Amino acid sequence: MNKHATPDLAFDIESGHPNRLGADYDGEGTNFALFSDNATAVELCLFDETGKEETHRLEMPAMEGGIWHGYLPGIRPGQAYGYRVHGAFAPEEGHRFNPAKLLLDPYARELRGQLQWDDSLFGYPMGEEDTVKDERDSAAFMPKAVVVDPAFDWEADKALRHRWEDTVIYEAHVRGMTMRHQDVPEADRGTFKGLASKPVINHLKSIGVTAIELLPVHGFLNDQHLADKGLSNYWGYNTLCFFAPHRQYLKSGAMREVKEAIKRFHDAGIEVILDVVYNHTAEGNEKGPTLSFRGIDNASYYLLSPEEPRHSFDTTGTGNTLNMAHPMVLRMVLDSLRYWVEVMHVDGFRFDLASTLGREPHGFEREGAFFGAIRQDPVLSTVKLIAEPWDIGDGGYQVGGFPWPFREWNDKARDDLRAFWRRDPGMLPEVSQRLLGSPIQFSHSRRPATSSVNFLAAHDGFTLWDTVSYNEKHNDANGEGGADGHDHNLSHNLGAEGPTEEEGILNARLRRVKGMLATLFLSQGVPMILAGDEFGQTQGGNNNVYCQDNEIAWLDWDAAKPELMRAVADLIAFRKADGGLSRPRFATGPDAPHLATPIATWHHPAGREMDSADWEDQGLGLFAMRMQLPEARDMLVVFNTGDDGAFALPDGNWTRKIDTSRDVIACNEPAEGEVPAGWQSVQVFVAG
């Protein structure tokens, strides 16, 4: 087994530690530790600087509790390595050990090289049953883990800890953000260095963003079926390593670039939130490749079918599901989260398909092991935690079902606000809920009014501009005959499918988008915008750009609409003014139980408060929300999704602050009596 071992390199038996998983450099050498409960032996393989030639193969000298470990003196940062794990190849029992396959350390902090698709990466001969063992060596086609130096001068950098009430989230893609940005040096585009460049940070600050939420940055793979079609996994929801940043996003390949970028964002007052994928891995189902977890200990790391352990148990639609019920798998996820907070200084996480993380033997459990572990953790419980509250399994849709301190993406807000502005009939009751932070979903279990993360568009679906430009999806470039992507877009092209030169249609689209954005930023909860929505980004009607690492998905900065950017900046500035619009308590009616509780009332355009008949009026598209915020001025927001109308203001001294029907929406002018309400617009008045 040790044919590559040499006398000049040997483990220091007395210095090894099982509690330091991964490759831990201490200044004199490196401790290696890997968990595999069912292995019979583990070999550490060291590679040269290129990561191509295997120079040493050493059997791990010690094991306890399923953790194989050993300390190698003299092994320094930059050393490339991988593992070969021995054990039973018994797929019917869930075991797929195969030492011919080089395996990536689940705790790898940095990667060297790219995966090259080859049949040897699979544990069985391609074209045959997965119960047949393949003996070909896969090392030449695998990326390698790299020992890193954790030292970095943060210069007293601290977590920003912005209050949820003050938070405005900007969902962005590391690569897509800068690939077409003319003010970012070409060599830096598509990397963390470009993302944290001065032009990008200045833009985010100019519109008022407080947090940037990045699509997956953990090391991920391009699916073979996409590579075969000349496409790629652009979004990155195909994680292979939960600690190492994706190699393509690093200009030099060194993970310190991520630290440097985060420090720059923090210096600008902007938090960094990572979209993380702990529900599955890139290895797919039992017919997928053997790259890491499957070869290390398939039966421990993955959920397997109870009846037939040969098969993966899939609640994610990706072929496999991480076995979060296993304490060492749960530890790996928690270790990864803490690593990104404590070592990399990120400020929070958005959990992809978070319902999967809460799956217990009897289904989703909001008090399950994962959520309990997070809530009691002294590090993780203090950062921003956001759930995507669904997966594809039975009972997977859980909007409103997550425990504090989690916040949740609220697709009900997205759908209802889109339908409201599309002028669908009878939307007033639903929209009133969204304006108040969706209390039906979230006002329970002592959860705050900031529990709902409201959005109009996200990476998955139409951009906001495409929502007003296309009636149908146009996904032909994805190579699936237009069959991919959902059809529930709640969109309306306002008279022409796609681009047009007709001024009336363009004006209508701009008016509607500004009205939609105003509704988002004037709602209780936490607003999130998709990168590019602040200036009218289009994807040509493609609502599923997961495989489009090209100009379809990259932000087109040259086509930005200045009027829209100015409107977003004004809306965010208004949201933050006078103590802030967002509050931690849900609004109630006039009989508020607490002095700090906002009071909301609803007003008909005739000047009276709305009654039950008004709420049932299917055609009413002009109404107002009056919000009395504690220690702030009284505010009246008039929404008009229809044609020109008039609205009678309540008695009092009112000043118009926002009018989205104008080129410059911010204003400061007295208003009284009956005021005009322009078509497809939002106006905000404050009292006093």
XYZ file of C-alpha atoms in Angstrom:
688
model
C 0.000 0.000 0.000
C 2.895 2.389 0.629
C 4.752 2.007 -2.649
C 5.237 5.794 -2.897
C 6.509 6.242 0.666
C 10.115 7.435 1.084
C 12.396 7.334 4.138
C 12.784 11.118 4.240
C 9.133 11.742 5.101
C 7.394 10.126 8.036
C 4.584 10.923 10.462
C 5.411 12.179 13.936
C 3.155 9.780 15.806
C 3.146 11.715 19.085
C 2.175 15.061 17.521
C -0.964 14.038 15.625
C -4.419 15.244 16.719
C -7.820 13.804 15.721
C -9.678 16.986 16.675
C -8.107 19.160 13.934
C -9.915 18.011 10.792
C -8.481 18.947 7.426
C -4.884 20.076 6.920
C -3.849 22.288 9.835
C -0.478 24.055 9.506
C 1.085 25.147 12.822
C 4.292 26.832 11.627
C 6.454 23.714 11.750
C 4.381 21.069 10.045
C 0.842 20.035 9.152
C -1.687 17.866 10.935
C -3.897 15.863 8.561
C -7.209 14.419 9.734
C -10.101 12.814 7.830
C -13.336 11.268 9.067
C -14.369 7.877 7.705
C -16.253 5.581 10.051
C -16.338 2.578 7.721
C -12.848 2.694 6.164
C -10.233 0.048 6.868
C -7.242 2.270 5.968
C -6.576 5.788 4.675
C -3.602 6.937 2.592
C -2.421 10.538 2.322
C -1.084 11.356 -1.150
C 1.237 14.314 -1.643
C 1.798 15.978 -5.012
C 4.379 18.268 -6.572
C 3.878 22.005 -7.124
C 1.864 21.439 -10.281
C -0.485 19.050 -8.501
C 0.070 16.493 -11.266
C 2.767 14.153 -9.987
C 2.206 12.081 -6.859
C 5.426 12.215 -4.833
C 4.481 10.393 -1.619
C 1.809 7.992 -0.455
C 1.664 7.516 3.305
C -0.750 5.423 5.355
C -2.386 7.455 8.090
C -0.861 6.122 11.320
C -3.684 6.617 13.794
C -7.462 6.466 14.060
C -9.932 7.123 16.821
C -13.646 7.734 16.637
C -13.501 7.219 12.870
C -11.016 10.087 12.440
C -7.814 9.045 10.678
C -4.989 11.406 11.488
C -1.260 12.060 11.450
C 1.229 14.925 11.779
C 3.893 15.504 9.113
C 6.812 17.760 10.151
C 8.070 20.130 7.476
C 4.914 20.137 5.351
C 4.235 23.789 4.632
C 1.577 25.958 2.941
C 1.355 25.313 -0.780
C 1.596 21.527 -0.437
C -0.961 19.787 -2.691
C -2.551 16.593 -1.421
C -5.441 14.140 -1.664
C -6.597 10.874 -0.103
C -7.127 7.254 -1.080
C -9.502 5.389 1.211
C -9.663 1.603 1.596
C -12.688 -0.406 2.612
C -15.463 -2.595 1.275
C -16.764 -2.053 -2.233
C -20.279 -3.271 -1.477
C -22.794 -0.939 -3.153
C -25.752 -3.075 -2.021
C -24.741 -2.194 1.550
C -24.044 1.459 0.750
C -20.232 1.178 0.708
C -18.268 2.398 -2.321
C -14.632 2.428 -1.183
C -12.157 2.390 -4.056
C -8.503 3.393 -3.431
C -7.951 3.793 -7.180
C -9.880 7.047 -6.884
C -8.074 10.088 -5.523
C -10.395 11.924 -3.147
C -10.639 15.584 -2.232
C -10.438 16.462 1.456
C -13.877 17.742 2.559
C -12.001 20.309 4.689
C -9.745 21.552 1.864
C -9.159 25.325 2.245
C -7.755 25.912 -1.240
C -7.826 24.024 -4.535
C -5.216 23.530 -7.227
C -6.146 22.560 -10.754
C -9.512 21.943 -12.361
C -11.482 18.743 -12.599
C -11.246 17.233 -16.078
C -14.103 14.911 -16.897
C -12.854 11.378 -17.553
C -14.409 7.943 -17.148
C -11.813 7.097 -14.486
C -13.517 9.531 -12.100
C -16.351 7.052 -11.687
C -16.156 4.166 -9.242
C -17.611 1.745 -11.773
C -16.885 1.214 -15.503
C -19.058 3.612 -17.488
C -21.761 1.740 -19.357
C -21.836 -1.056 -16.777
C -23.711 -1.494 -13.523
C -22.520 0.613 -10.569
C -22.014 -2.634 -8.628
C -18.888 -3.353 -10.714
C -15.644 -1.850 -9.402
C -13.473 0.308 -11.694
C -9.719 0.010 -11.044
C -8.442 2.993 -13.082
C -6.523 5.725 -11.233
C -8.356 9.073 -11.283
C -5.593 11.293 -9.818
C -4.579 12.906 -13.111
C -8.080 14.342 -13.585
C -8.788 15.528 -10.035
C -8.212 18.939 -8.450
C -5.994 18.734 -5.379
C -6.414 20.223 -1.917
C -3.721 22.679 -0.796
C -2.285 23.328 2.670
C -2.809 27.035 3.473
C -1.291 29.594 5.804
C -4.138 31.058 7.880
C -2.207 34.234 8.766
C -3.771 37.484 7.499
C -3.607 41.044 8.777
C -7.230 42.101 9.186
C -6.177 45.439 10.702
C -8.832 45.295 13.426
C -11.589 44.396 10.952
C -14.769 43.517 12.819
C -18.173 42.199 11.875
C -20.439 45.096 10.955
C -23.579 43.670 12.586
C -26.024 45.964 10.769
C -29.477 45.738 12.321
C -31.996 43.809 10.252
C -34.169 46.947 10.219
C -31.356 48.810 8.433
C -30.440 46.032 6.003
C -30.775 46.261 2.222
C -29.544 43.120 0.439
C -28.071 43.002 -3.066
C -27.940 39.494 -4.582
C -24.974 39.213 -6.944
C -22.732 36.783 -8.817
C -18.962 37.144 -8.357
C -18.239 36.622 -12.029
C -21.317 38.144 -13.638
C -20.989 41.348 -11.658
C -17.840 42.558 -13.422
C -17.315 40.657 -16.678
C -18.783 43.577 -18.670
C -17.755 46.435 -16.373
C -15.516 48.744 -18.405
C -14.096 50.474 -15.306
C -12.811 47.224 -13.801
C -9.367 46.140 -15.126
C -9.875 43.321 -17.598
C -7.533 40.985 -15.724
C -9.618 41.423 -12.559
C -13.026 40.872 -14.081
C -14.907 37.823 -12.865
C -12.867 37.517 -9.661
C -13.116 38.599 -6.044
C -10.538 41.258 -6.833
C -12.849 42.745 -9.450
C -15.916 42.348 -7.263
C -14.341 44.405 -4.477
C -12.927 47.008 -6.839
C -13.571 50.696 -6.307
C -16.098 51.100 -9.169
C -18.297 48.282 -7.850
C -18.144 49.346 -4.215
C -18.835 52.970 -5.144
C -21.908 51.872 -7.084
C -23.274 49.841 -4.170
C -22.690 52.712 -1.774
C -24.324 55.197 -4.156
C -27.630 53.322 -4.126
C -27.542 52.517 -0.404
C -26.849 48.767 -0.293
C -25.801 47.483 3.159
C -25.122 43.812 2.322
C -24.036 41.916 -0.769
C -25.308 38.339 -0.962
C -23.110 36.230 -3.234
C -24.272 33.224 -5.200
C -22.239 30.123 -4.235
C -18.501 30.724 -3.923
C -17.555 27.336 -2.459
C -15.586 25.141 -4.845
C -18.051 23.628 -7.317
C -18.044 21.597 -10.526
C -19.269 22.171 -14.029
C -21.660 19.316 -14.702
C -20.472 16.927 -17.387
C -23.720 17.140 -19.360
C -23.334 20.937 -19.512
C -19.671 20.771 -20.501
C -20.574 18.363 -23.299
C -22.981 21.008 -24.669
C -20.472 23.859 -24.374
C -22.310 25.293 -21.359
C -21.294 25.552 -17.703
C -22.676 25.594 -14.193
C -22.783 29.382 -13.912
C -24.727 29.729 -10.671
C -22.553 27.251 -8.768
C -25.173 25.201 -6.922
C -23.020 22.108 -7.328
C -20.652 22.224 -4.360
C -17.741 19.844 -3.994
C -15.881 21.564 -1.147
C -17.442 23.599 1.661
C -14.275 25.399 2.790
C -12.312 26.296 -0.351
C -13.368 29.205 -2.587
C -14.089 28.409 -6.231
C -10.801 28.487 -8.118
C -12.122 30.457 -11.104
C -13.051 33.369 -8.827
C -9.463 33.851 -7.646
C -7.065 35.781 -9.858
C -3.987 34.223 -8.231
C -5.588 31.042 -6.944
C -4.913 32.031 -3.325
C -7.817 32.112 -0.893
C -6.443 35.300 0.703
C -8.047 37.181 -2.204
C -11.415 36.455 -0.593
C -10.217 37.918 2.694
C -8.935 41.003 0.916
C -12.295 41.473 -0.827
C -14.285 41.065 2.384
C -12.055 43.565 4.138
C -12.697 46.102 1.365
C -16.443 45.611 1.631
C -16.296 46.028 5.395
C -14.269 49.212 5.028
C -17.146 50.497 2.871
C -19.755 49.503 5.472
C -21.109 46.622 3.373
C -21.694 43.179 4.852
C -20.921 39.997 2.914
C -23.450 37.149 2.946
C -22.729 33.811 1.261
C -25.297 31.642 -0.489
C -24.339 28.163 0.751
C -25.360 24.709 -0.472
C -25.183 22.185 2.364
C -28.134 20.091 1.206
C -26.269 18.100 -1.473
C -22.924 17.785 -3.248
C -21.636 17.623 -6.820
C -21.269 13.823 -6.753
C -24.902 13.216 -7.745
C -26.642 9.885 -7.256
C -25.108 6.416 -7.144
C -24.298 6.698 -10.858
C -22.285 9.877 -10.266
C -18.499 10.253 -9.947
C -16.401 9.319 -6.920
C -14.628 12.558 -6.055
C -14.775 12.992 -2.272
C -17.556 12.024 0.138
C -18.720 8.959 -1.815
C -15.274 7.405 -1.696
C -14.466 8.559 1.843
C -17.579 7.057 3.445
C -20.720 6.964 1.309
C -22.901 5.482 4.043
C -21.989 8.185 6.557
C -22.025 11.335 4.431
C -25.169 10.684 2.345
C -28.758 9.727 2.974
C -29.312 6.321 1.376
C -32.522 4.487 0.640
C -33.513 2.524 3.782
C -34.819 -0.326 1.622
C -31.957 -0.358 -0.896
C -28.788 1.364 0.407
C -27.281 1.043 -3.064
C -29.425 4.026 -4.065
C -29.221 7.638 -2.915
C -32.174 9.250 -1.156
C -32.837 12.520 -2.961
C -34.918 15.421 -1.604
C -33.030 18.087 -3.539
C -33.515 17.106 -7.176
C -29.748 16.830 -7.622
C -29.257 13.123 -7.003
C -28.130 13.060 -3.380
C -28.803 14.531 0.049
C -26.218 15.153 2.763
C -26.907 13.105 5.882
C -27.287 15.961 8.361
C -28.517 13.520 11.002
C -24.981 12.094 11.267
C -23.083 13.996 13.977
C -19.839 14.172 11.991
C -21.585 15.437 8.877
C -23.376 18.024 10.989
C -20.006 18.909 12.531
C -18.487 19.378 9.075
C -21.241 21.827 8.109
C -20.939 23.745 11.370
C -17.137 23.770 11.075
C -17.495 25.180 7.563
C -19.876 27.915 8.698
C -17.649 28.880 11.622
C -14.594 28.872 9.362
C -16.193 31.384 7.016
C -17.204 33.600 9.949
C -14.115 33.377 12.137
C -11.348 32.972 9.545
C -12.860 34.628 6.472
C -14.974 37.253 8.321
C -18.221 36.812 6.374
C -21.319 38.311 7.973
C -23.964 35.712 7.278
C -25.395 32.960 5.104
C -28.332 32.248 2.839
C -29.074 28.506 2.971
C -30.076 26.951 -0.342
C -33.034 24.531 -0.073
C -32.954 24.999 3.675
C -35.937 22.722 4.241
C -33.603 19.808 3.520
C -31.409 20.864 6.445
C -34.396 20.478 8.740
C -35.427 17.026 7.565
C -35.664 14.489 10.350
C -36.949 10.869 10.113
C -40.556 12.108 10.197
C -40.139 15.067 7.857
C -39.265 18.744 8.266
C -38.687 19.707 11.901
C -38.177 23.348 12.827
C -36.699 22.204 16.139
C -34.412 19.668 14.445
C -30.724 19.009 15.074
C -29.367 21.473 12.518
C -31.436 24.429 13.681
C -30.808 23.558 17.317
C -27.060 23.429 16.716
C -27.083 26.813 14.973
C -29.232 28.502 17.622
C -27.007 27.469 20.512
C -23.730 28.175 18.735
C -22.083 31.303 20.227
C -20.608 32.253 16.826
C -23.234 31.273 14.279
C -26.249 32.477 16.231
C -24.944 36.057 16.020
C -24.579 36.358 12.214
C -27.240 36.876 9.558
C -29.043 33.630 8.743
C -31.444 33.429 5.795
C -33.358 30.324 4.711
C -34.591 29.449 1.268
C -37.621 27.796 2.860
C -38.369 24.991 0.442
C -37.066 21.855 -1.277
C -38.717 19.393 -3.675
C -39.522 16.706 -1.098
C -42.919 16.071 0.520
C -43.721 18.882 2.947
C -40.749 20.858 1.670
C -42.513 24.214 1.261
C -41.999 25.859 4.649
C -42.344 29.643 4.214
C -42.828 30.978 7.731
C -41.827 27.683 9.327
C -38.249 28.395 10.388
C -37.166 29.313 13.920
C -35.660 32.605 15.040
C -33.008 33.938 14.372
C -33.506 32.760 10.772
C -35.001 35.096 8.200
C -36.611 33.658 5.082
C -36.882 34.355 1.395
C -40.557 35.140 0.853
C -41.717 34.113 -2.613
C -45.266 35.009 -1.624
C -44.156 38.644 -1.565
C -42.573 38.256 -5.009
C -45.656 36.647 -6.536
C -48.252 38.913 -4.944
C -46.406 42.131 -5.757
C -45.918 41.034 -9.357
C -49.589 40.095 -9.695
C -50.713 43.348 -8.056
C -48.725 45.488 -10.480
C -49.813 43.314 -13.401
C -53.303 44.487 -12.413
C -54.601 41.030 -11.540
C -58.017 41.474 -9.879
C -58.620 41.070 -6.166
C -55.026 41.453 -4.983
C -55.593 44.066 -2.233
C -55.876 41.647 0.713
C -52.701 39.798 -0.296
C -50.722 42.961 -1.008
C -51.683 44.483 2.347
C -50.097 41.426 3.984
C -46.886 41.875 2.036
C -46.688 45.577 2.891
C -46.858 44.647 6.577
C -44.121 42.000 6.369
C -46.433 38.982 5.840
C -47.671 38.626 9.428
C -49.838 35.597 8.581
C -46.646 33.703 7.771
C -44.236 35.224 10.270
C -46.027 36.815 13.242
C -45.732 33.833 15.569
C -43.221 32.211 17.909
C -41.967 35.677 18.912
C -40.524 36.277 15.450
C -39.866 39.908 14.471
C -41.319 41.867 11.554
C -37.928 41.584 9.840
C -38.390 37.818 9.365
C -39.491 38.185 5.740
C -36.850 38.853 3.087
C -38.941 40.504 0.387
C -37.910 40.480 -3.255
C -39.318 41.069 -6.714
C -36.698 39.048 -8.588
C -33.814 36.738 -7.729
C -31.206 34.792 -9.675
C -33.781 32.073 -10.395
C -36.388 33.549 -12.754
C -36.935 36.707 -14.765
C -35.042 39.848 -13.925
C -37.310 42.686 -12.869
C -37.031 44.372 -16.281
C -37.839 41.101 -18.049
C -40.930 40.811 -15.840
C -42.342 43.857 -17.646
C -40.883 42.927 -21.050
C -41.843 39.303 -21.688
C -45.031 37.277 -21.420
C -43.189 34.004 -21.964
C -39.764 32.609 -21.074
C -37.172 32.410 -23.857
C -34.677 29.744 -22.754
C -33.613 28.371 -26.129
C -29.904 28.996 -25.412
C -30.035 26.470 -22.557
C -30.147 23.555 -24.970
C -33.291 21.956 -23.574
C -35.729 23.066 -26.233
C -37.218 25.673 -23.925
C -38.461 22.976 -21.529
C -36.408 24.175 -18.568
C -37.338 27.007 -16.223
C -40.743 27.494 -14.645
C -43.769 29.075 -16.324
C -45.118 30.915 -13.271
C -43.534 34.259 -14.126
C -46.471 36.597 -13.376
C -45.097 38.853 -16.071
C -46.618 41.228 -18.647
C -44.787 42.700 -21.618
C -46.994 45.839 -21.776
C -47.497 45.568 -25.494
C -44.423 44.045 -27.117
C -42.517 40.821 -26.495
C -38.962 41.814 -25.645
C -37.011 44.850 -26.849
C -38.948 47.656 -28.516
C -38.393 51.203 -29.690
C -41.975 52.247 -29.008
C -41.754 55.123 -26.541
C -45.142 54.491 -24.956
C -44.273 50.892 -24.076
C -40.838 51.837 -22.734
C -42.405 54.573 -20.591
C -44.999 52.148 -19.258
C -42.313 49.619 -18.392
C -40.249 52.207 -16.573
C -43.295 53.472 -14.628
C -44.287 49.958 -13.581
C -40.762 48.971 -12.500
C -40.432 52.115 -10.386
C -43.799 51.409 -8.797
C -42.798 47.822 -8.059
C -39.505 48.911 -6.523
C -41.276 51.502 -4.398
C -43.648 48.821 -3.087
C -40.683 46.631 -2.194
C -38.773 49.327 -0.327
C -41.863 50.666 1.466
C -42.799 47.251 2.876
C -41.986 45.954 6.323
C -39.392 43.202 6.351
C -35.977 43.138 4.687
C -35.716 44.195 1.020
C -33.508 42.339 -1.428
C -32.810 43.336 -5.025
C -31.196 41.291 -7.755
C -27.976 42.734 -9.141
C -28.829 44.802 -12.196
C -32.468 45.349 -11.296
C -31.483 48.815 -10.125
C -30.660 49.756 -13.721
C -32.899 47.573 -15.916
C -30.800 44.455 -16.545
C -32.287 42.034 -19.078
C -31.497 38.385 -19.762
C -33.431 38.405 -23.033
C -36.359 36.627 -21.414
C -34.270 33.689 -20.169
C -35.606 32.814 -16.720
C -33.088 30.060 -15.981
C -29.555 31.297 -16.741
C -27.929 28.681 -14.507
C -25.795 27.494 -17.443
C -25.098 30.830 -19.169
C -21.639 32.071 -18.202
C -21.777 34.702 -20.948
C -23.399 37.993 -21.917
C -26.892 36.588 -21.396
C -26.281 36.605 -17.641
C -23.438 39.090 -17.131
C -24.504 42.579 -16.066
C -24.606 45.042 -18.956
C -23.374 48.210 -17.274
C -23.307 50.177 -20.535
C -27.091 49.762 -20.936
C -27.895 51.000 -17.421
C -30.884 53.324 -17.089
C -29.772 56.307 -14.925
C -33.344 57.285 -14.034
C -33.954 53.851 -12.544
C -30.703 53.892 -10.552
C -31.575 57.308 -9.170
C -35.039 56.054 -8.185
C -33.578 53.082 -6.286
C -31.137 55.365 -4.445
C -33.948 57.754 -3.494
C -36.217 54.942 -2.284
C -33.498 53.397 -0.118
C -32.574 56.815 1.264
C -36.216 57.466 2.154
C -36.472 54.033 3.792
C -33.524 54.905 6.051
C -34.613 58.496 6.850
C -36.207 59.694 10.089
C -35.229 56.682 12.154
C -35.976 54.136 9.448
C -39.154 52.765 7.907
C -38.591 49.133 8.919
C -39.442 48.183 12.500
C -38.953 44.991 14.535
C -42.598 44.856 15.656
C -45.431 43.903 13.361
C -47.918 46.704 12.773
C -51.394 46.463 14.280
C -54.618 48.446 14.111
C -55.315 51.618 16.133
C -55.522 49.665 19.406
C -51.797 48.967 19.534
C -50.762 46.903 22.570
C -47.379 48.584 22.935
C -45.988 52.072 22.426
C -43.271 50.742 20.096
C -45.801 49.071 17.795
C -46.457 50.646 14.379
C -50.110 51.341 13.587
C -51.405 50.665 10.088
C -54.712 51.768 8.589
C -56.001 51.482 5.028
C -57.632 54.265 3.045
C -59.977 54.465 0.075
C -59.356 57.133 -2.614
C -62.544 58.855 -1.466
C -60.746 59.806 1.744
C -62.296 57.348 4.191
C -60.878 54.236 5.793
C -61.566 51.105 3.790
C -64.435 48.817 4.771
C -65.074 45.148 4.030
C -66.777 45.922 0.709
C -63.699 47.831 -0.435
C -61.454 44.854 0.286
C -63.711 42.689 -1.864
C -63.727 45.176 -4.768
C -61.985 43.173 -7.500
C -61.245 46.240 -9.592
C -59.860 48.579 -6.930
C -56.259 49.394 -7.809
C -55.973 52.752 -6.043
C -55.660 52.766 -2.254
C -53.350 53.925 0.521
C -51.563 52.540 3.545
C -51.205 54.919 6.471
C -48.401 53.997 8.838
C -47.838 55.634 12.203
C -44.303 54.756 13.189
C -43.227 55.233 16.818
C -40.991 58.277 17.248
C -41.351 59.155 13.561
C -43.654 61.125 11.337
C -46.978 59.772 10.143
C -46.691 58.378 6.602
C -49.265 57.811 3.870
C -48.356 55.668 0.839
C -50.688 55.876 -2.147
C -50.559 52.996 -4.627
C -52.128 53.197 -8.067
C -51.757 50.182 -10.353
C -54.340 51.513 -12.791
C -55.045 54.641 -14.812
C -54.868 58.258 -13.705
C -56.985 58.918 -10.642
C -57.381 61.188 -7.662
C -56.892 60.544 -3.965
C -58.344 62.561 -1.080
C -55.718 63.024 1.610
C -56.762 62.713 5.257
C -56.924 65.947 7.229
C -53.534 67.307 8.255
C -50.416 68.991 6.947
C -48.939 66.647 4.349
C -45.739 66.869 2.334
C -45.176 64.782 -0.799
C -41.758 63.044 -0.519
C -41.863 60.404 -3.262
C -43.664 60.323 -6.607
C -42.583 57.509 -8.914
C -44.431 59.009 -11.887
C -41.686 61.661 -12.181
C -38.260 61.424 -13.760
C -36.738 62.356 -10.391
C -38.957 60.676 -7.831
C -37.694 62.425 -4.669
C -39.538 65.653 -3.914
C -40.460 67.901 -1.010
C -43.657 69.825 -1.611
C -46.802 70.601 0.382
C -49.969 68.713 -0.541
C -53.555 68.908 0.644
C -57.061 67.973 -0.334
C -57.564 65.779 -3.366
C -54.277 65.044 -5.130
C -53.738 63.503 -8.558
C -52.591 59.883 -8.567
C -50.794 59.216 -11.825
C -51.190 55.896 -13.612
C -48.982 53.041 -12.397
C -47.347 55.038 -9.635
C -46.610 55.258 -5.940
C -46.649 58.461 -3.908
C -45.479 58.919 -0.338
C -46.707 61.730 1.918
C -45.511 62.514 5.427
C -47.392 64.522 8.032
C -46.113 67.500 9.947
